[in-house]
Amino acid sequence: MEITELRSVWEKMKLNSVSLKEKTFPIGCDGMSKSNFEENLDCHLNEIIRKVNTFDSEGITKYSFGKLVYYERKKSSGGTRKIYLPRLKDQLLFKWLHFELVTAAKKKEINLQTKSPLEVVKQFRSELNKYKNPVVVRTDITSFFDSVPRDKVVDLALKLELSNDAKNLLIVWSKKIIGRPFWTTGKLKDEEVFGLPQGLSISATLAELWGDEIEKRMLTHARIFRFVDDITFICENKKNADENLIIFKSIIEDMGLSISENKTQISALSEGVHWLGMKHYEDDIFADLDRIEKWAKRFIFIRKEFSLEYKNNPLLDKNELLSKFYFKVKQEIKGKTSARPQWYSIVNDVGQWKELDRKLHAQFKILHKQLNIPLSLNAKLPSIHKQMISRFKNR
């Protein structure tokens, strides 16, 4: 490992992969901020290199990863999931390991970059053409990240053509991981973390490696279409679907996983199959209305952020605040945020985009009124409908 490698990784880490703008980092669990880390970058990089290149009598690196802190986030399906935050220096090494794994996997024609739902859906739709009256199995893996046997997926990763530094760091990291709740001091509430801690770049990479292994083991029976742990496969008939589902259960149980029974369905495509926020038929695809409603709520949330900002500081330049709101909404519509509207560029337009425009434009009217800035009747407001129609034509 060279200092130039780490510096290059740091530069990539700083940029949002979608907008390509410099992003903010949460304070590391050791209290280190991004600005402080960067201010003393060479010092931190040299310290990392020195520790990584110091070995014990068995040839294992003496670099040790720090404890993780976590917070709980509500899941849309109910319940919560733990999101873990490491030290900044560990984040840097995790990202370096991510690039090492992705590069090594490519040599074996394994893609460890998480696919977009749009890409997966297009592959699924293309495969449907090979079947007459297909039956689709849709399923989900229970607590995927928490359930992946870390020792086994790391063993699988070690079979790739990795550098000795990458192998050493993977082994050291995977042995024992400790998590601690946010705003907690002392060791009283420390707990061992099993599986792959969500929030770490290395976890997403290893999860893809384990997901790729699922696809390979199932390939002789059915081709899997997978977005992380949300899975479908296509069968010729109901009997074939039942048989393949039994095989699939056996495969993933052997891999230390289990399926979510309440999310597992076998449906004829003619009846409509719900998958990845869409309802699929042989010739039509429709967007799930609840996903569109969530997007509408997202615009309300953005407007409320700006309303609160003005309420807390009424001396702000109102026109500048309004311009920022317009910009943020446009970024949302163009897919420069986590909303990713391009994922829905293949769905049929049955009036949902104009309805979403109506709800969006209501937020503009509210903010204009709150700022006491008249909204022209001929104002050209950002339009989701225009964006989606343009994307649909160019798909």
Short mmCIF file of C-alpha atoms in Angstrom, two decimals:
data_model
loop_
_atom_site.label_atom_id
_atom_site.label_comp_id
_atom_site.label_asym_id
_atom_site.label_seq_id
_atom_site.Cartn_x
_atom_site.Cartn_y
_atom_site.Cartn_z
CA MET A 1 0.00 0.00 0.00
CA GLU A 2 1.32 3.42 -0.99
CA ILE A 3 0.37 6.84 0.33
CA THR A 4 -0.55 7.93 -3.22
CA GLU A 5 -3.18 5.16 -3.34
CA LEU A 6 -4.83 6.33 -0.14
CA ARG A 7 -4.73 9.97 -1.21
CA SER A 8 -6.44 9.02 -4.49
CA VAL A 9 -9.12 7.08 -2.59
CA TRP A 10 -9.70 10.05 -0.28
CA GLU A 11 -10.30 12.33 -3.28
CA LYS A 12 -12.90 9.88 -4.63
CA MET A 13 -14.54 9.53 -1.21
CA LYS A 14 -15.09 13.27 -1.01
CA LEU A 15 -17.26 13.38 -4.13
CA ASN A 16 -20.91 12.37 -4.39
CA SER A 17 -20.96 9.64 -7.06
CA VAL A 18 -24.17 11.03 -8.60
CA SER A 19 -23.83 14.82 -8.44
CA LEU A 20 -19.97 14.76 -8.44
CA LYS A 21 -20.07 17.54 -5.85
CA GLU A 22 -18.04 17.46 -2.66
CA LYS A 23 -20.08 15.85 0.07
CA THR A 24 -20.19 16.35 3.81
CA PHE A 25 -19.14 13.54 6.13
CA PRO A 26 -20.63 12.71 9.50
CA ILE A 27 -18.19 13.14 12.36
CA GLY A 28 -16.24 9.91 12.77
CA CYS A 29 -17.01 7.83 15.84
CA ASP A 30 -13.66 8.98 17.28
CA GLY A 31 -14.78 12.63 17.02
CA MET A 32 -12.67 13.34 13.93
CA SER A 33 -14.28 15.74 11.45
CA LYS A 34 -13.66 15.79 7.71
CA SER A 35 -12.05 19.24 7.85
CA ASN A 36 -9.70 18.23 10.67
CA PHE A 37 -8.80 14.98 8.91
CA GLU A 38 -8.03 16.81 5.66
CA GLU A 39 -6.11 19.54 7.41
CA ASN A 40 -3.70 16.89 8.70
CA LEU A 41 -4.13 14.49 5.77
CA ASP A 42 -0.48 13.58 5.22
CA CYS A 43 -0.03 12.90 8.92
CA HIS A 44 -3.08 10.60 9.02
CA LEU A 45 -2.13 8.79 5.81
CA ASN A 46 1.42 8.19 7.01
CA GLU A 47 0.11 6.82 10.31
CA ILE A 48 -2.20 4.42 8.46
CA ILE A 49 0.58 3.24 6.14
CA ARG A 50 2.97 2.74 9.06
CA LYS A 51 0.49 0.59 11.00
CA VAL A 52 -0.65 -1.40 7.94
CA ASN A 53 3.00 -2.18 7.12
CA THR A 54 3.87 -3.29 10.67
CA PHE A 55 3.36 -7.02 11.23
CA ASP A 56 3.32 -9.45 14.12
CA SER A 57 5.31 -12.70 14.29
CA GLU A 58 2.67 -14.46 12.18
CA GLY A 59 2.82 -11.86 9.43
CA ILE A 60 -0.54 -10.24 10.31
CA THR A 61 -0.80 -6.47 10.10
CA LYS A 62 -0.89 -4.60 13.41
CA TYR A 63 -3.45 -2.12 12.12
CA SER A 64 -6.60 -2.46 14.23
CA PHE A 65 -10.04 -1.20 13.25
CA GLY A 66 -11.89 0.85 15.83
CA LYS A 67 -15.29 0.23 17.36
CA LEU A 68 -18.35 1.22 15.36
CA VAL A 69 -21.14 3.42 16.64
CA TYR A 70 -24.65 2.89 15.34
CA TYR A 71 -28.05 4.50 15.14
CA GLU A 72 -31.35 2.88 14.24
CA ARG A 73 -33.32 3.84 11.14
CA LYS A 74 -36.95 2.92 10.53
CA LYS A 75 -37.61 0.55 7.64
CA SER A 76 -40.50 1.23 5.27
CA SER A 77 -41.60 -2.38 5.75
CA GLY A 78 -41.67 -1.93 9.54
CA GLY A 79 -39.08 -2.36 12.26
CA THR A 80 -35.63 -0.76 12.32
CA ARG A 81 -32.18 -1.42 10.96
CA LYS A 82 -28.86 -0.47 12.50
CA ILE A 83 -26.60 1.85 10.52
CA TYR A 84 -22.96 1.79 11.60
CA LEU A 85 -20.41 4.60 11.52
CA PRO A 86 -16.63 3.98 11.68
CA ARG A 87 -13.69 6.30 12.26
CA LEU A 88 -12.68 8.36 9.22
CA LYS A 89 -9.36 6.54 8.86
CA ASP A 90 -11.25 3.23 8.86
CA GLN A 91 -13.73 4.59 6.30
CA LEU A 92 -10.77 5.37 4.09
CA LEU A 93 -9.40 1.84 4.39
CA PHE A 94 -12.84 0.31 3.79
CA LYS A 95 -13.14 2.32 0.58
CA TRP A 96 -9.64 1.24 -0.44
CA LEU A 97 -10.62 -2.39 0.20
CA HIS A 98 -13.79 -1.83 -1.83
CA PHE A 99 -11.75 -0.75 -4.87
CA GLU A 100 -9.34 -3.66 -4.39
CA LEU A 101 -12.20 -6.17 -4.28
CA VAL A 102 -14.02 -4.66 -7.27
CA THR A 103 -10.84 -4.72 -9.37
CA ALA A 104 -9.92 -8.28 -8.39
CA ALA A 105 -13.48 -9.55 -8.97
CA LYS A 106 -13.57 -8.00 -12.45
CA LYS A 107 -10.72 -10.29 -13.49
CA LYS A 108 -13.08 -13.21 -12.77
CA GLU A 109 -15.97 -11.45 -14.53
CA ILE A 110 -17.75 -10.74 -11.24
CA ASN A 111 -19.42 -7.36 -10.87
CA LEU A 112 -19.39 -6.18 -7.26
CA GLN A 113 -20.92 -2.76 -7.97
CA THR A 114 -24.55 -2.68 -6.79
CA LYS A 115 -26.73 -2.71 -9.89
CA SER A 116 -29.46 -0.12 -10.34
CA PRO A 117 -33.05 -1.37 -10.17
CA LEU A 118 -33.58 -0.06 -13.72
CA GLU A 119 -30.76 -2.24 -15.04
CA VAL A 120 -32.10 -5.30 -13.21
CA VAL A 121 -35.68 -4.67 -14.38
CA LYS A 122 -34.55 -4.32 -18.01
CA GLN A 123 -32.74 -7.67 -17.79
CA PHE A 124 -35.83 -9.24 -16.24
CA ARG A 125 -38.12 -7.84 -18.96
CA SER A 126 -35.77 -9.08 -21.67
CA GLU A 127 -35.79 -12.62 -20.22
CA LEU A 128 -39.60 -12.69 -20.17
CA ASN A 129 -39.63 -12.85 -23.96
CA LYS A 130 -38.28 -16.40 -23.78
CA TYR A 131 -41.38 -17.70 -21.97
CA LYS A 132 -44.99 -18.28 -22.91
CA ASN A 133 -47.36 -17.50 -20.02
CA PRO A 134 -44.49 -17.25 -17.49
CA VAL A 135 -44.87 -17.69 -13.76
CA VAL A 136 -42.68 -15.49 -11.55
CA VAL A 137 -41.26 -16.26 -8.11
CA ARG A 138 -40.62 -13.12 -6.08
CA THR A 139 -38.82 -13.38 -2.73
CA ASP A 140 -36.61 -11.55 -0.28
CA ILE A 141 -33.85 -12.65 2.09
CA THR A 142 -34.50 -12.07 5.77
CA SER A 143 -32.06 -9.61 7.39
CA PHE A 144 -29.62 -10.13 4.54
CA PHE A 145 -26.68 -8.05 5.79
CA ASP A 146 -27.03 -9.28 9.37
CA SER A 147 -27.28 -12.91 8.27
CA VAL A 148 -24.40 -13.21 5.80
CA PRO A 149 -21.79 -15.47 7.45
CA ARG A 150 -18.87 -13.03 7.51
CA ASP A 151 -16.19 -15.70 7.80
CA LYS A 152 -17.46 -17.52 4.72
CA VAL A 153 -17.84 -14.46 2.51
CA VAL A 154 -14.36 -13.26 3.54
CA ASP A 155 -12.98 -16.72 2.67
CA LEU A 156 -14.63 -16.33 -0.73
CA ALA A 157 -13.10 -12.87 -1.14
CA LEU A 158 -9.65 -14.22 -0.26
CA LYS A 159 -9.85 -16.52 -3.30
CA LEU A 160 -9.76 -13.43 -5.53
CA GLU A 161 -6.39 -12.09 -6.72
CA LEU A 162 -6.02 -9.58 -3.89
CA SER A 163 -2.84 -7.91 -2.71
CA ASN A 164 -1.33 -9.17 0.54
CA ASP A 165 -2.27 -5.88 2.24
CA ALA A 166 -5.93 -6.32 1.24
CA LYS A 167 -5.97 -9.94 2.43
CA ASN A 168 -4.38 -9.00 5.74
CA LEU A 169 -6.80 -6.16 6.40
CA LEU A 170 -9.83 -8.28 5.50
CA ILE A 171 -8.76 -11.00 7.93
CA VAL A 172 -8.10 -8.51 10.75
CA TRP A 173 -11.37 -6.62 10.22
CA SER A 174 -13.56 -9.73 10.01
CA LYS A 175 -12.37 -11.45 13.20
CA LYS A 176 -14.45 -9.50 15.71
CA ILE A 177 -16.46 -6.30 15.23
CA ILE A 178 -17.80 -4.31 18.17
CA GLY A 179 -20.69 -1.85 17.96
CA ARG A 180 -21.84 0.81 20.42
CA PRO A 181 -25.02 2.96 20.41
CA PHE A 182 -24.64 6.63 19.52
CA TRP A 183 -24.13 9.03 22.45
CA THR A 184 -23.02 6.18 24.73
CA THR A 185 -19.73 6.18 26.60
CA GLY A 186 -17.99 3.28 28.27
CA LYS A 187 -18.14 -0.38 27.35
CA LEU A 188 -21.37 -1.25 29.16
CA LYS A 189 -23.52 -1.32 26.01
CA ASP A 190 -20.86 -2.61 23.61
CA GLU A 191 -22.00 -5.62 21.61
CA GLU A 192 -20.50 -7.93 19.02
CA VAL A 193 -21.71 -7.27 15.48
CA PHE A 194 -22.50 -10.27 13.33
CA GLY A 195 -22.86 -10.42 9.58
CA LEU A 196 -21.96 -7.33 7.56
CA PRO A 197 -22.50 -4.01 9.39
CA GLN A 198 -24.68 -1.75 7.20
CA GLY A 199 -23.24 1.66 6.43
CA LEU A 200 -19.73 0.40 5.60
CA SER A 201 -18.66 0.40 1.94
CA ILE A 202 -16.89 -2.92 2.46
CA SER A 203 -20.15 -4.49 3.70
CA ALA A 204 -22.04 -3.58 0.52
CA THR A 205 -19.18 -5.01 -1.58
CA LEU A 206 -19.06 -8.29 0.30
CA ALA A 207 -22.87 -8.53 0.23
CA GLU A 208 -22.70 -8.32 -3.57
CA LEU A 209 -20.08 -11.07 -3.60
CA TRP A 210 -22.39 -13.31 -1.54
CA GLY A 211 -25.32 -12.36 -3.78
CA ASP A 212 -23.29 -13.29 -6.85
CA GLU A 213 -22.61 -16.67 -5.25
CA ILE A 214 -26.38 -17.18 -4.81
CA GLU A 215 -26.90 -16.45 -8.53
CA LYS A 216 -24.19 -18.93 -9.53
CA ARG A 217 -25.53 -21.75 -7.37
CA MET A 218 -29.04 -21.25 -8.73
CA LEU A 219 -28.03 -20.81 -12.38
CA THR A 220 -28.54 -24.45 -13.43
CA HIS A 221 -32.17 -24.22 -12.25
CA ALA A 222 -33.22 -20.64 -12.99
CA ARG A 223 -31.64 -17.29 -13.74
CA ILE A 224 -31.98 -14.96 -10.76
CA PHE A 225 -32.71 -11.24 -11.11
CA ARG A 226 -31.51 -9.54 -7.96
CA PHE A 227 -31.35 -6.04 -6.53
CA VAL A 228 -29.31 -6.57 -3.32
CA ASP A 229 -31.60 -9.13 -1.60
CA ASP A 230 -34.82 -8.49 -3.53
CA ILE A 231 -35.04 -11.44 -5.90
CA THR A 232 -37.17 -12.82 -8.73
CA PHE A 233 -36.82 -15.69 -11.15
CA ILE A 234 -38.98 -16.79 -14.06
CA CYS A 235 -40.47 -20.27 -14.52
CA GLU A 236 -42.47 -22.00 -17.23
CA ASN A 237 -45.41 -22.92 -15.00
CA LYS A 238 -46.62 -23.16 -11.40
CA LYS A 239 -45.19 -26.66 -10.88
CA ASN A 240 -41.77 -25.56 -12.09
CA ALA A 241 -41.99 -22.48 -9.83
CA ASP A 242 -42.79 -24.58 -6.75
CA GLU A 243 -39.87 -26.90 -7.48
CA ASN A 244 -37.41 -24.05 -8.07
CA LEU A 245 -38.49 -22.28 -4.91
CA ILE A 246 -37.69 -25.42 -2.87
CA ILE A 247 -34.26 -25.59 -4.54
CA PHE A 248 -33.67 -21.90 -3.89
CA LYS A 249 -34.54 -22.28 -0.19
CA SER A 250 -32.10 -25.17 0.10
CA ILE A 251 -29.31 -23.20 -1.58
CA ILE A 252 -29.60 -20.12 0.59
CA GLU A 253 -30.02 -22.16 3.78
CA ASP A 254 -26.73 -23.83 2.90
CA MET A 255 -25.29 -20.31 2.60
CA GLY A 256 -26.47 -19.33 6.09
CA LEU A 257 -29.51 -17.35 4.92
CA SER A 258 -33.29 -17.71 4.93
CA ILE A 259 -36.11 -16.29 2.84
CA SER A 260 -38.80 -13.94 4.08
CA GLU A 261 -41.92 -16.11 3.84
CA ASN A 262 -44.34 -13.18 3.98
CA LYS A 263 -42.57 -11.51 1.03
CA THR A 264 -42.44 -14.68 -1.06
CA GLN A 265 -45.04 -14.99 -3.82
CA ILE A 266 -45.60 -17.10 -6.89
CA SER A 267 -47.68 -15.30 -9.50
CA ALA A 268 -48.53 -15.66 -13.16
CA LEU A 269 -47.30 -12.62 -15.05
CA SER A 270 -50.78 -12.24 -16.51
CA GLU A 271 -52.05 -11.49 -12.97
CA GLY A 272 -49.41 -8.82 -12.36
CA VAL A 273 -46.20 -9.15 -10.37
CA HIS A 274 -45.15 -6.52 -7.81
CA TRP A 275 -41.39 -6.05 -7.85
CA LEU A 276 -38.99 -3.14 -7.21
CA GLY A 277 -41.71 -0.53 -6.87
CA MET A 278 -43.47 -1.59 -10.07
CA LYS A 279 -46.27 -3.90 -11.14
CA HIS A 280 -45.26 -6.01 -14.12
CA TYR A 281 -47.48 -7.50 -16.80
CA GLU A 282 -46.50 -9.10 -20.08
CA ASP A 283 -46.71 -5.86 -22.09
CA ASP A 284 -47.19 -3.20 -19.40
CA ILE A 285 -45.34 -1.84 -16.38
CA PHE A 286 -47.00 0.44 -13.84
CA ALA A 287 -45.46 2.34 -10.93
CA ASP A 288 -46.62 1.36 -7.44
CA LEU A 289 -48.75 4.21 -6.14
CA ASP A 290 -47.27 4.02 -2.65
CA ARG A 291 -43.80 4.72 -4.09
CA ILE A 292 -45.14 7.80 -5.88
CA GLU A 293 -46.82 8.95 -2.68
CA LYS A 294 -43.50 8.63 -0.84
CA TRP A 295 -41.90 10.85 -3.46
CA ALA A 296 -44.68 13.42 -3.00
CA LYS A 297 -43.97 13.39 0.75
CA ARG A 298 -40.31 13.92 -0.01
CA PHE A 299 -41.13 17.23 -1.76
CA ILE A 300 -43.23 18.29 1.23
CA PHE A 301 -40.28 17.51 3.50
CA ILE A 302 -37.90 19.59 1.35
CA ARG A 303 -40.30 22.56 1.37
CA LYS A 304 -40.71 22.32 5.15
CA GLU A 305 -36.91 22.42 5.54
CA PHE A 306 -36.80 25.77 3.73
CA SER A 307 -39.85 27.09 5.57
CA LEU A 308 -38.22 26.26 8.89
CA GLU A 309 -34.93 27.82 7.79
CA TYR A 310 -36.73 31.09 7.05
CA LYS A 311 -38.77 30.93 10.27
CA ASN A 312 -35.58 30.49 12.33
CA ASN A 313 -33.77 33.27 10.47
CA PRO A 314 -36.20 35.82 8.93
CA LEU A 315 -33.29 38.07 7.91
CA LEU A 316 -32.20 35.59 5.24
CA ASP A 317 -32.32 36.76 1.63
CA LYS A 318 -35.75 35.42 0.57
CA ASN A 319 -34.97 35.33 -3.15
CA GLU A 320 -31.75 33.42 -2.51
CA LEU A 321 -33.62 30.94 -0.29
CA LEU A 322 -36.24 30.47 -3.00
CA SER A 323 -33.54 29.90 -5.63
CA LYS A 324 -32.00 27.22 -3.45
CA PHE A 325 -35.38 25.51 -3.14
CA TYR A 326 -35.85 25.54 -6.93
CA PHE A 327 -32.36 24.12 -7.37
CA LYS A 328 -32.86 21.34 -4.81
CA VAL A 329 -36.17 20.28 -6.38
CA LYS A 330 -34.57 20.21 -9.84
CA GLN A 331 -31.76 18.03 -8.50
CA GLU A 332 -34.37 15.68 -7.08
CA ILE A 333 -36.26 15.45 -10.37
CA LYS A 334 -33.10 14.96 -12.43
CA GLY A 335 -32.03 12.00 -10.31
CA LYS A 336 -29.11 13.73 -8.59
CA THR A 337 -30.28 12.50 -5.18
CA SER A 338 -31.33 9.17 -3.70
CA ALA A 339 -34.80 9.46 -5.33
CA ARG A 340 -33.50 8.12 -8.67
CA PRO A 341 -36.57 8.89 -10.84
CA GLN A 342 -34.75 7.37 -13.82
CA TRP A 343 -35.57 3.98 -12.31
CA TYR A 344 -39.19 4.63 -13.28
CA SER A 345 -38.50 5.75 -16.84
CA ILE A 346 -39.92 2.51 -18.23
CA VAL A 347 -43.32 2.58 -16.50
CA ASN A 348 -46.53 3.48 -18.31
CA ASP A 349 -47.84 6.99 -17.82
CA VAL A 350 -51.44 6.80 -16.62
CA GLY A 351 -51.55 10.32 -15.27
CA GLN A 352 -49.42 9.73 -12.16
CA TRP A 353 -46.69 12.19 -13.20
CA LYS A 354 -49.11 15.08 -13.81
CA GLU A 355 -50.73 14.32 -10.45
CA LEU A 356 -47.29 14.38 -8.81
CA ASP A 357 -46.60 17.71 -10.57
CA ARG A 358 -49.80 19.08 -9.05
CA LYS A 359 -48.64 18.10 -5.55
CA LEU A 360 -45.13 19.42 -6.19
CA HIS A 361 -46.34 22.75 -7.53
CA ALA A 362 -48.50 23.15 -4.43
CA GLN A 363 -45.27 23.24 -2.40
CA PHE A 364 -43.94 26.08 -4.58
CA LYS A 365 -47.14 28.04 -3.98
CA ILE A 366 -46.87 27.50 -0.21
CA LEU A 367 -43.24 28.62 -0.04
CA HIS A 368 -43.83 31.65 -2.27
CA LYS A 369 -46.72 32.67 -0.01
CA GLN A 370 -44.65 32.18 3.17
CA LEU A 371 -41.86 34.32 1.72
CA ASN A 372 -44.36 36.87 0.44
CA ILE A 373 -42.94 36.60 -3.09
CA PRO A 374 -45.68 36.51 -5.76
CA LEU A 375 -45.70 33.45 -8.02
CA SER A 376 -46.41 34.43 -11.62
CA LEU A 377 -49.34 32.67 -13.26
CA ASN A 378 -47.02 31.92 -16.21
CA ALA A 379 -44.13 30.71 -14.05
CA LYS A 380 -42.32 27.69 -15.48
CA LEU A 381 -42.10 25.39 -12.51
CA PRO A 382 -39.98 22.20 -12.56
CA SER A 383 -42.01 19.36 -14.07
CA ILE A 384 -41.68 15.68 -13.20
CA HIS A 385 -44.05 14.88 -16.06
CA LYS A 386 -41.77 16.47 -18.67
CA GLN A 387 -38.71 14.70 -17.24
CA MET A 388 -40.39 11.30 -17.23
CA ILE A 389 -41.87 11.62 -20.71
CA SER A 390 -38.45 12.62 -22.03
CA ARG A 391 -36.82 9.66 -20.31
CA PHE A 392 -39.55 7.28 -21.56
CA LYS A 393 -38.98 8.38 -25.19
CA ASN A 394 -35.21 7.87 -24.86
CA ARG A 395 -35.29 4.56 -22.99
#
